[in-house]
Every structure is written in C-alpha cells, then in structure tokens.
Amino acid sequence: GSYSFYRFQIIQTKNFEEQKGQIQKRFEETKMEALLAQMNPHFIFNAMNSIQNYIMDSDIDNATTFLDDFAKLIRLNLDHCTKPTILLVEEIEYLKSYMRIENTRFNNAIDVIFQIDPSIDQYDIEIPTMIIQSFVENVFVHAFPPGISDPTLKVDFRLITDDVIQCRIEDNGIGYSSNPNNKLHKSKGVVLVKERLALLGYKEEEAIQVISVKNKGTSIIITLTV
C-alpha cells in the first residue's frame, strides 16, 4: 500500500513539474508576443510579474487562467491595432479581459460593474478601435491608492440616438484636484486616443467629458458616432 502511494506521489510530482514547465514555456512565448503588440510596458511588466509569482508559488490554476487572459488580450491587441473600427462585442471582450488582469493586482478588490443598454446590438455596432482602454487603465493606475474602501469601477454603454453611443467610465476613487484634466493630460495613452479621435473628425470637447471631484471619484463620458 505504502509503495503504491509513494509511486502515486512521484507520478503526481512529475506531472506537476511538467505542467509547470509547459506554463513557463507558454509564458516566455507570450512575453515575446506582448512586446510585439507594443502594449504599455508597465502593464506588460506587472502582468508578467503576477504570472511569474503564480508559477513560483506553484499556483498552476491561477497561472493558467491569468496567462489565458493575457494571451487573449495580446491576440486581440494585434488584431485590433490594424483596424480603424471594431465591433462593440469585441471591444467589450477586450475590456473585460484587460480589467480581469488589472484587478488581479488588487487581489480582485475592485468591484467591476459592466452595464450595456439592452437596445444596443453589440454584434452590429462598430466604434473606433482602442479608444476606451486607456481611460480604464487610468482608473487602475491613479484612482485607487491603498486605503480606498469599496473601490468600484463602472463601465456603462448607452445608446443616445440611433447613431450615437456613449460610454461612461465611473470610479469612486480619489478624483483629481482643481484641474480635472491634469493627470489625464499626462497619460500617454489618453493623448494618443485624443489624437486618433481628432484624425477621425471628432471635436475633443464634444467626444470626451471629464467630471472629477477630489476624493469623490471621476466620470469620463466618451461620445461616439456609430
């Protein structure tokens, strides 16, 4: 009996090490793809760090889940960056993967709420590519320093008219003092988004509204024609 248990343990350990090796290999391949996708280097570094920690802690389940999300995000990034517009359903899938990864760094403490107006046909509506993620990233980077109780991020899509859609990104974080645009202006991603919208013929003040109250949170309203 003890021999078969000992043998079972050896086989289990061997399988486990194989799994770990396979994840490490996938991890290295994914890292290369991430660099090719030219994603935010801080984001890549943080995500890679999280995966590496899971592998070191032998937490295979979390390592696999996280790596799957990260790989999916990179593939979507590579697919999307060459297209001027994207189906809303694809944008939402991308944002959800992105938010799951970022939330892991907060031990999933941020309550993420997604709301989509039922009159919106996600499979029919197209919006400009890579517009919303930079604003969501800003929330994860700036809005929730340690000590914020019940951090909440809400992403809400509404149909305003037949050809206008609005995305609201609301958080209950620290907000911005005096000039609400300060931190947003410094964000490279947001600057690129504004440039892209200008190229598409949008007026910045109509396309992006920022409402921020110190210690009460920030709302960003992005208005797009579809």
Short mmCIF file of C-alpha atoms in Angstrom, two decimals:
data_model
loop_
_atom_site.label_atom_id
_atom_site.label_comp_id
_atom_site.label_asym_id
_atom_site.label_seq_id
_atom_site.Cartn_x
_atom_site.Cartn_y
_atom_site.Cartn_z
CA GLY A 1 0.00 0.00 0.00
CA SER A 2 2.67 2.49 1.03
CA TYR A 3 4.69 1.67 -2.12
CA SER A 4 1.76 2.44 -4.43
CA PHE A 5 1.08 5.69 -2.53
CA TYR A 6 4.77 6.63 -2.84
CA ARG A 7 4.65 5.84 -6.56
CA PHE A 8 1.46 7.89 -6.95
CA GLN A 9 3.21 10.82 -5.24
CA ILE A 10 6.20 10.56 -7.60
CA ILE A 11 3.89 10.46 -10.66
CA GLN A 12 1.90 13.40 -9.29
CA THR A 13 5.06 15.44 -8.67
CA LYS A 14 6.35 14.57 -12.16
CA ASN A 15 3.06 15.66 -13.77
CA PHE A 16 3.07 18.83 -11.72
CA GLU A 17 6.64 19.72 -12.79
CA GLU A 18 5.67 19.01 -16.42
CA GLN A 19 2.68 21.35 -16.08
CA LYS A 20 4.92 23.99 -14.55
CA GLY A 21 7.43 23.60 -17.39
CA GLN A 22 4.70 23.93 -20.03
CA ILE A 23 3.34 27.09 -18.39
CA GLN A 24 6.86 28.57 -18.18
CA LYS A 25 7.32 27.88 -21.92
CA ARG A 26 3.97 29.49 -22.79
CA PHE A 27 4.88 32.38 -20.52
CA GLU A 28 8.09 33.08 -22.49
CA GLU A 29 6.25 32.89 -25.85
CA THR A 30 3.51 35.22 -24.60
CA LYS A 31 6.09 37.71 -23.35
CA MET A 32 7.53 37.96 -26.87
CA GLU A 33 4.06 38.49 -28.36
CA ALA A 34 3.31 41.21 -25.80
CA LEU A 35 6.41 43.13 -26.82
CA LEU A 36 5.43 42.80 -30.48
CA ALA A 37 1.94 44.10 -29.69
CA GLN A 38 3.56 47.25 -28.29
CA MET A 39 1.34 47.32 -25.24
CA ASN A 40 2.06 49.59 -22.28
CA PRO A 41 5.41 48.31 -20.91
CA HIS A 42 4.35 48.87 -17.28
CA PHE A 43 1.25 46.79 -17.88
CA ILE A 44 3.28 44.00 -19.53
CA PHE A 45 5.79 44.04 -16.69
CA ASN A 46 3.08 43.91 -13.99
CA ALA A 47 1.17 41.13 -15.74
CA MET A 48 4.34 39.09 -16.29
CA ASN A 49 5.28 39.59 -12.65
CA SER A 50 1.91 38.28 -11.49
CA ILE A 51 2.17 35.19 -13.73
CA GLN A 52 5.75 34.52 -12.58
CA ASN A 53 4.65 34.78 -8.94
CA TYR A 54 1.86 32.26 -9.51
CA ILE A 55 4.35 29.88 -11.15
CA MET A 56 6.83 30.31 -8.28
CA ASP A 57 4.06 29.70 -5.74
CA SER A 58 3.09 26.59 -7.75
CA ASP A 59 -0.41 28.04 -8.17
CA ILE A 60 -1.00 26.35 -11.53
CA ASP A 61 -4.73 27.18 -11.73
CA ASN A 62 -4.27 30.91 -11.30
CA ALA A 63 -1.17 30.94 -13.52
CA THR A 64 -3.12 29.22 -16.31
CA THR A 65 -6.21 31.45 -16.00
CA PHE A 66 -4.15 34.62 -15.90
CA LEU A 67 -1.93 33.53 -18.79
CA ASP A 68 -5.01 32.64 -20.89
CA ASP A 69 -6.48 36.11 -20.30
CA PHE A 70 -3.17 37.80 -21.03
CA ALA A 71 -2.56 35.82 -24.23
CA LYS A 72 -6.14 36.56 -25.38
CA LEU A 73 -5.59 40.27 -24.71
CA ILE A 74 -2.40 40.32 -26.78
CA ARG A 75 -4.03 38.48 -29.70
CA LEU A 76 -6.95 40.93 -29.64
CA ASN A 77 -4.49 43.82 -29.44
CA LEU A 78 -2.60 42.59 -32.51
CA ASP A 79 -5.88 42.01 -34.40
CA HIS A 80 -7.39 45.35 -33.46
CA CYS A 81 -4.47 47.73 -33.88
CA THR A 82 -4.65 47.43 -37.68
CA LYS A 83 -8.41 48.11 -37.91
CA PRO A 84 -9.96 51.59 -37.78
CA THR A 85 -13.20 50.32 -36.20
CA ILE A 86 -14.19 47.37 -34.05
CA LEU A 87 -17.44 45.60 -33.22
CA LEU A 88 -18.73 46.62 -29.81
CA VAL A 89 -18.88 42.95 -28.72
CA GLU A 90 -15.13 42.62 -29.46
CA GLU A 91 -14.32 45.84 -27.61
CA ILE A 92 -16.27 44.62 -24.57
CA GLU A 93 -14.49 41.24 -24.62
CA TYR A 94 -11.15 43.07 -24.79
CA LEU A 95 -12.04 45.41 -21.90
CA LYS A 96 -13.26 42.54 -19.71
CA SER A 97 -10.01 40.58 -20.23
CA TYR A 98 -7.98 43.72 -19.54
CA MET A 99 -9.91 44.51 -16.35
CA ARG A 100 -9.63 40.95 -15.03
CA ILE A 101 -5.85 41.15 -15.40
CA GLU A 102 -5.55 44.57 -13.77
CA ASN A 103 -7.90 43.59 -10.95
CA THR A 104 -5.70 40.59 -10.09
CA ARG A 105 -3.02 43.03 -8.95
CA PHE A 106 -5.57 44.41 -6.49
CA ASN A 107 -6.42 40.86 -5.31
CA ASN A 108 -9.76 41.38 -7.11
CA ALA A 109 -10.74 44.00 -4.53
CA ILE A 110 -12.21 46.36 -7.15
CA ASP A 111 -15.88 45.81 -7.82
CA VAL A 112 -16.16 45.97 -11.63
CA ILE A 113 -19.66 46.59 -12.98
CA PHE A 114 -20.49 46.36 -16.70
CA GLN A 115 -23.80 47.71 -17.97
CA ILE A 116 -24.95 47.60 -21.57
CA ASP A 117 -28.14 49.26 -22.74
CA PRO A 118 -30.39 46.36 -23.94
CA SER A 119 -31.32 48.34 -27.06
CA ILE A 120 -27.67 48.16 -28.22
CA ASP A 121 -26.89 45.41 -30.74
CA GLN A 122 -23.29 44.60 -29.79
CA TYR A 123 -22.87 42.43 -32.90
CA ASP A 124 -23.89 45.22 -35.26
CA ILE A 125 -22.49 48.44 -33.81
CA GLU A 126 -18.89 49.40 -34.61
CA ILE A 127 -16.87 52.00 -32.72
CA PRO A 128 -13.38 53.44 -33.31
CA THR A 129 -10.68 50.98 -32.20
CA MET A 130 -8.62 51.26 -29.00
CA ILE A 131 -10.43 54.28 -27.57
CA ILE A 132 -11.79 53.14 -24.20
CA GLN A 133 -8.99 51.04 -22.70
CA SER A 134 -6.66 53.99 -21.97
CA PHE A 135 -9.32 55.63 -19.79
CA VAL A 136 -9.96 52.37 -17.95
CA GLU A 137 -6.20 51.96 -17.47
CA ASN A 138 -6.08 55.43 -15.90
CA VAL A 139 -8.56 54.26 -13.25
CA PHE A 140 -6.40 51.28 -12.28
CA VAL A 141 -3.23 53.39 -12.24
CA HIS A 142 -4.48 56.51 -10.43
CA ALA A 143 -7.90 56.14 -8.81
CA PHE A 144 -7.37 53.59 -6.06
CA PRO A 145 -4.34 54.09 -3.81
CA PRO A 146 -4.27 51.84 -0.72
CA GLY A 147 -6.97 52.68 1.81
CA ILE A 148 -9.90 53.37 -0.54
CA SER A 149 -12.88 51.49 0.86
CA ASP A 150 -15.14 49.57 -1.53
CA PRO A 151 -13.32 50.60 -4.74
CA THR A 152 -15.80 50.42 -7.62
CA LEU A 153 -15.37 50.83 -11.37
CA LYS A 154 -18.43 51.00 -13.57
CA VAL A 155 -18.39 50.85 -17.38
CA ASP A 156 -21.70 51.72 -18.94
CA PHE A 157 -22.68 51.76 -22.65
CA ARG A 158 -25.80 53.70 -23.67
CA LEU A 159 -27.48 54.39 -26.99
CA ILE A 160 -28.20 58.12 -27.12
CA THR A 161 -29.69 58.23 -30.63
CA ASP A 162 -29.70 55.71 -33.48
CA ASP A 163 -26.19 56.74 -34.46
CA VAL A 164 -24.64 57.98 -31.20
CA ILE A 165 -23.33 55.74 -28.42
CA GLN A 166 -21.96 56.86 -25.09
CA CYS A 167 -19.51 55.03 -22.87
CA ARG A 168 -19.28 56.16 -19.24
CA ILE A 169 -16.32 55.10 -17.11
CA GLU A 170 -17.06 55.93 -13.48
CA ASP A 171 -14.98 55.29 -10.37
CA ASN A 172 -15.31 56.22 -6.70
CA GLY A 173 -11.56 56.82 -6.33
CA ILE A 174 -9.51 59.82 -5.25
CA GLY A 175 -10.58 62.09 -8.12
CA TYR A 176 -8.49 64.96 -9.44
CA SER A 177 -7.95 68.23 -7.63
CA SER A 178 -8.57 71.67 -9.19
CA ASN A 179 -7.98 70.90 -12.87
CA PRO A 180 -9.65 67.57 -13.72
CA ASN A 181 -7.56 67.16 -16.87
CA ASN A 182 -4.15 67.25 -15.20
CA LYS A 183 -3.48 63.55 -14.76
CA LEU A 184 -5.38 62.66 -17.91
CA HIS A 185 -3.20 65.00 -19.97
CA LYS A 186 -0.08 63.28 -18.70
CA SER A 187 -1.29 59.85 -19.73
CA LYS A 188 0.41 58.89 -22.99
CA GLY A 189 -2.45 56.50 -23.87
CA VAL A 190 -5.07 59.22 -23.45
CA VAL A 191 -3.04 61.68 -25.56
CA LEU A 192 -2.90 59.07 -28.36
CA VAL A 193 -6.65 58.48 -28.07
CA LYS A 194 -7.34 62.21 -28.41
CA GLU A 195 -5.09 62.35 -31.49
CA ARG A 196 -6.89 59.35 -33.01
CA LEU A 197 -10.31 60.90 -32.38
CA ALA A 198 -9.15 64.20 -33.93
CA LEU A 199 -8.00 62.31 -37.04
CA LEU A 200 -11.46 60.72 -37.23
CA GLY A 201 -13.01 64.19 -37.25
CA TYR A 202 -14.19 64.39 -33.63
CA LYS A 203 -14.01 67.59 -31.60
CA GLU A 204 -12.26 66.71 -28.33
CA GLU A 205 -14.58 68.76 -26.09
CA GLU A 206 -17.62 67.00 -27.58
CA ALA A 207 -16.14 63.50 -27.63
CA ILE A 208 -14.59 63.41 -24.14
CA GLN A 209 -16.03 64.90 -20.97
CA VAL A 210 -14.28 64.60 -17.61
CA ILE A 211 -16.16 65.20 -14.37
CA SER A 212 -13.98 64.80 -11.30
CA VAL A 213 -14.38 65.68 -7.63
CA LYS A 214 -11.48 65.33 -5.21
CA ASN A 215 -11.96 62.23 -3.00
CA LYS A 216 -15.32 61.53 -4.65
CA GLY A 217 -14.28 59.91 -7.93
CA THR A 218 -14.19 60.58 -11.63
CA SER A 219 -16.59 60.11 -14.53
CA ILE A 220 -15.38 60.08 -18.11
CA ILE A 221 -18.03 60.26 -20.81
CA ILE A 222 -16.96 59.25 -24.32
CA THR A 223 -19.47 60.07 -27.06
CA LEU A 224 -19.02 58.26 -30.38
CA THR A 225 -20.96 58.12 -33.64
CA VAL A 226 -21.70 54.61 -34.90
#
